[in-house]
XYZ file of C-alpha atoms in Angstrom:
221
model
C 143.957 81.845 137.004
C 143.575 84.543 134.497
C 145.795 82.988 132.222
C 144.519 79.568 132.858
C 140.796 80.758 131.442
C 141.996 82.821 128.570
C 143.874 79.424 127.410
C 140.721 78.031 127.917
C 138.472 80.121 125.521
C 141.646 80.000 123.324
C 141.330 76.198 122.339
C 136.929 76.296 122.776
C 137.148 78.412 119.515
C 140.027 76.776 118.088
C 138.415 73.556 118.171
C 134.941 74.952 116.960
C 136.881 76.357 113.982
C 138.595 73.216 113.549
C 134.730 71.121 112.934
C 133.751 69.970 109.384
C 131.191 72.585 107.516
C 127.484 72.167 107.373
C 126.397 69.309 105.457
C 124.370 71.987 103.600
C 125.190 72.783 100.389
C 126.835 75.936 99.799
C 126.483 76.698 103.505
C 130.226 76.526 104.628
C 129.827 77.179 108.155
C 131.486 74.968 110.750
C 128.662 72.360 112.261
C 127.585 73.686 116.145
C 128.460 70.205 117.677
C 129.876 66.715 116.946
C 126.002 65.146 116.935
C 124.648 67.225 113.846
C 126.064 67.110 110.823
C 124.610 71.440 111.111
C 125.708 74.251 111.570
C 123.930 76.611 114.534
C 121.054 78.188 111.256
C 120.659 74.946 109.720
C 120.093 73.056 112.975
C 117.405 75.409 114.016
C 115.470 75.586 111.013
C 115.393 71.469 111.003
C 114.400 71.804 114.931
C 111.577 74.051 114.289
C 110.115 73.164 110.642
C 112.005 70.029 110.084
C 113.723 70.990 107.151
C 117.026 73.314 106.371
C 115.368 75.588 103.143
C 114.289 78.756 104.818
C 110.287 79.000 104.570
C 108.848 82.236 103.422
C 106.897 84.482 105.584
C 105.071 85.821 103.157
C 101.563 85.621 103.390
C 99.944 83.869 99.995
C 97.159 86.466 97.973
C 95.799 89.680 98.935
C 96.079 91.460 102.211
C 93.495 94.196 103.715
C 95.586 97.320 104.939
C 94.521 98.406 108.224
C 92.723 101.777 106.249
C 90.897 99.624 103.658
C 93.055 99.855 100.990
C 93.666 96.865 99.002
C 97.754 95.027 99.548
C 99.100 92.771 96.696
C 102.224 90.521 96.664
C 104.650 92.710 94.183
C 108.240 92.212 95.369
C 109.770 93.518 92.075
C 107.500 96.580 91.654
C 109.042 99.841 91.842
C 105.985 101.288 94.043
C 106.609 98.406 96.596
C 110.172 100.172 98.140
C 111.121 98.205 100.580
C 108.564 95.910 101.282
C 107.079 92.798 99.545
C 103.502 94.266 98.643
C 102.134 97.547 97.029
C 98.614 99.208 97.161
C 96.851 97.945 94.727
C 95.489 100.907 93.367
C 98.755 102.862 93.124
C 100.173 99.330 91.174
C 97.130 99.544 88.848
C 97.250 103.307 87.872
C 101.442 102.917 87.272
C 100.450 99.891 84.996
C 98.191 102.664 82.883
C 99.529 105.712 83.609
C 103.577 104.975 83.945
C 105.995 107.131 85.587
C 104.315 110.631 85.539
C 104.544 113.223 86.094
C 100.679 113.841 86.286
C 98.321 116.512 86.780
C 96.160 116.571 90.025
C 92.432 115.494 88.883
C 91.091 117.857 91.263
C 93.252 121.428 90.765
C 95.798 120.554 87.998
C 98.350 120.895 89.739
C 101.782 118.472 88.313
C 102.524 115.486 90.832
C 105.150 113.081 90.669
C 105.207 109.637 92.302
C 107.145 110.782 95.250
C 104.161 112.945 96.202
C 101.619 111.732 94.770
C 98.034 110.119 96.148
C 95.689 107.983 93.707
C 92.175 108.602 94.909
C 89.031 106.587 94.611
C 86.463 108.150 92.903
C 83.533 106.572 94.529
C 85.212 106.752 97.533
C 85.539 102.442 97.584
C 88.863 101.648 98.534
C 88.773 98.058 97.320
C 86.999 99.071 94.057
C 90.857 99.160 91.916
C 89.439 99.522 88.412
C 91.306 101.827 86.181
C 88.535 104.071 85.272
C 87.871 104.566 89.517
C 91.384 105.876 90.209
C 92.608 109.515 89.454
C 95.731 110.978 90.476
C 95.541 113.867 93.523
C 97.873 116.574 95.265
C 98.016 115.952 98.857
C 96.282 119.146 99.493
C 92.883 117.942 97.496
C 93.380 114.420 98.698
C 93.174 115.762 102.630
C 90.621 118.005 101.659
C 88.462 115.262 100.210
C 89.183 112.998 103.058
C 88.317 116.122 105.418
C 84.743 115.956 103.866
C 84.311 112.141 104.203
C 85.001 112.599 107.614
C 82.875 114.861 108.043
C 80.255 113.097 106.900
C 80.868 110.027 108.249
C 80.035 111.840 111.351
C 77.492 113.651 110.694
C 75.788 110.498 109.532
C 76.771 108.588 112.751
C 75.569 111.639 115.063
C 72.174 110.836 117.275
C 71.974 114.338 117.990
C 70.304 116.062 114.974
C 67.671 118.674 115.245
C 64.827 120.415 112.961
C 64.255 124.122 113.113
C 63.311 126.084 110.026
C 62.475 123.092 107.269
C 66.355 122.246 107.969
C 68.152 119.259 109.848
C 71.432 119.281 110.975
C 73.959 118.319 113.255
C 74.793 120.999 116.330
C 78.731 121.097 114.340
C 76.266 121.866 111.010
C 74.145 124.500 112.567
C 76.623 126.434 114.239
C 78.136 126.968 110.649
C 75.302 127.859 108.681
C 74.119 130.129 111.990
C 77.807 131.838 112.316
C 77.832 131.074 116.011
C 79.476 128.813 117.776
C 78.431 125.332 119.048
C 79.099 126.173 122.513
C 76.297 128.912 122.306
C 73.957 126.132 120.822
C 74.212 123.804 123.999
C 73.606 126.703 126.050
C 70.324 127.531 124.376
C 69.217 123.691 124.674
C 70.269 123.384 128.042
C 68.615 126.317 129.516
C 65.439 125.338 127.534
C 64.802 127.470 124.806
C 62.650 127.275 122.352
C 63.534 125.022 119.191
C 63.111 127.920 116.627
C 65.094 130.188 119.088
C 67.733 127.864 119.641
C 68.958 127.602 116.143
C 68.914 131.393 115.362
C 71.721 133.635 114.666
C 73.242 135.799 117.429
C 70.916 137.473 119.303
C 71.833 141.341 121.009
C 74.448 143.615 120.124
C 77.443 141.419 121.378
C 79.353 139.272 119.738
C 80.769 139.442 115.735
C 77.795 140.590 113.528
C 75.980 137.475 111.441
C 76.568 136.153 108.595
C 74.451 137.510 105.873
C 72.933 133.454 105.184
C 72.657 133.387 109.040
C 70.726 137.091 109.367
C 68.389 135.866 106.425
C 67.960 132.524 108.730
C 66.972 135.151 112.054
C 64.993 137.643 109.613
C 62.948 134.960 108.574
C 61.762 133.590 112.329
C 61.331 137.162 113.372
């Protein structure tokens, strides 16, 4: 029985390798069955397109990254590695900058396209113009993007609060104060009074003030 099913598969592939090649041109693989003059890729592509060229998957003009930035079709660039497209702005400052290396905008310090960011100077990510894009160290580009966040929420908070000509955010005040938030929702929640609230620390317990924050608490005194 064994041998009876090995002889079998035997003269399946034989005969497969024994059928004429793709009528493609310059395909040279053996057609998948007597009815098609294609082979198994051909055959597929005709089934599900209706033709044998292979159709590109590549998406026609710009594409907006998932962060903002700005994706063009560049195949051939040397920024694009491995992939079809580039960021736009890194493309545009490597058409007027070249190779590098360059110095950080921010702190001077020398980066090289392998470590590298190219940051917006209005903060617009689809704004690409040459004279918008400087070159950055990762450690000023996170800072930067640290203070855009940080903004963002303060911005998008509902919670903001007026005590001594000032309004902030609770994250805002418990910097400027030199206490910490935690001590601010305490204060609101067991009803103090607005001025009191957003003071320094009060009593002897606790690391001492800041000296902005003890000029905030001499001045309410």
């Amino acid at each position: 029985m064994t041998d009876s099913l090995s002889d079998s598969g035997r003269a399946h592939v034989g005969a497969k390798a024994l059928r004429p090649a793709c009528s493609v041109e310059g395909c040279g693989l053996p057609i998948r069955a007597n009815n098609t003059p294609y082979c198994e890729k051909h055959y597929m592509r005709v089934r599900r397109h209706g033709s044998t060229e292979r159709l590109s998957t590549l998406k026609p003009g710009n594409l907006i990254h998932s962060g903002g930035y700005v994706l063009v079709n560049a195949p051939a660039h040397p920024l694009s590695r491995n992939s079809n497209r580039a960021y736009e702005h890194r493309v545009v400052y490597h058409q007027h900058h070249g190779d590098g290396p360059f110095n950080c905008h921010w702190c001077g310090t020398t980066v090289t396209w392998d470590d590298m960011h190219v940051d917006h100077l209005d903060d617009c990510k689809t704004n690409n113009a040459e004279s918008n894009l400087v070159a950055s160290c990762a450690v000023c580009n996170q800072k930067r993007g640290s203070e855009k966040m940080k903004a963002t929420h303060r911005n998008k908070s509902h919670r903001r609060y007026t005590a001594h000509g000032k309004t902030m955010c609770l994250n805002e005040w418990a910097e400027y104060l030199g206490i910490s938030r935690n001590s601010i929702e305490y204060r609101l929640k067991a009803g103090w009074d607005i001025n009191k609230v957003f003071s320094p620390r009060i009593g002897n317990s606790g690391p001492p003030s800041r000296k902005l924050a003890r000029a905030v608490h001499d001045n309410i005194k």
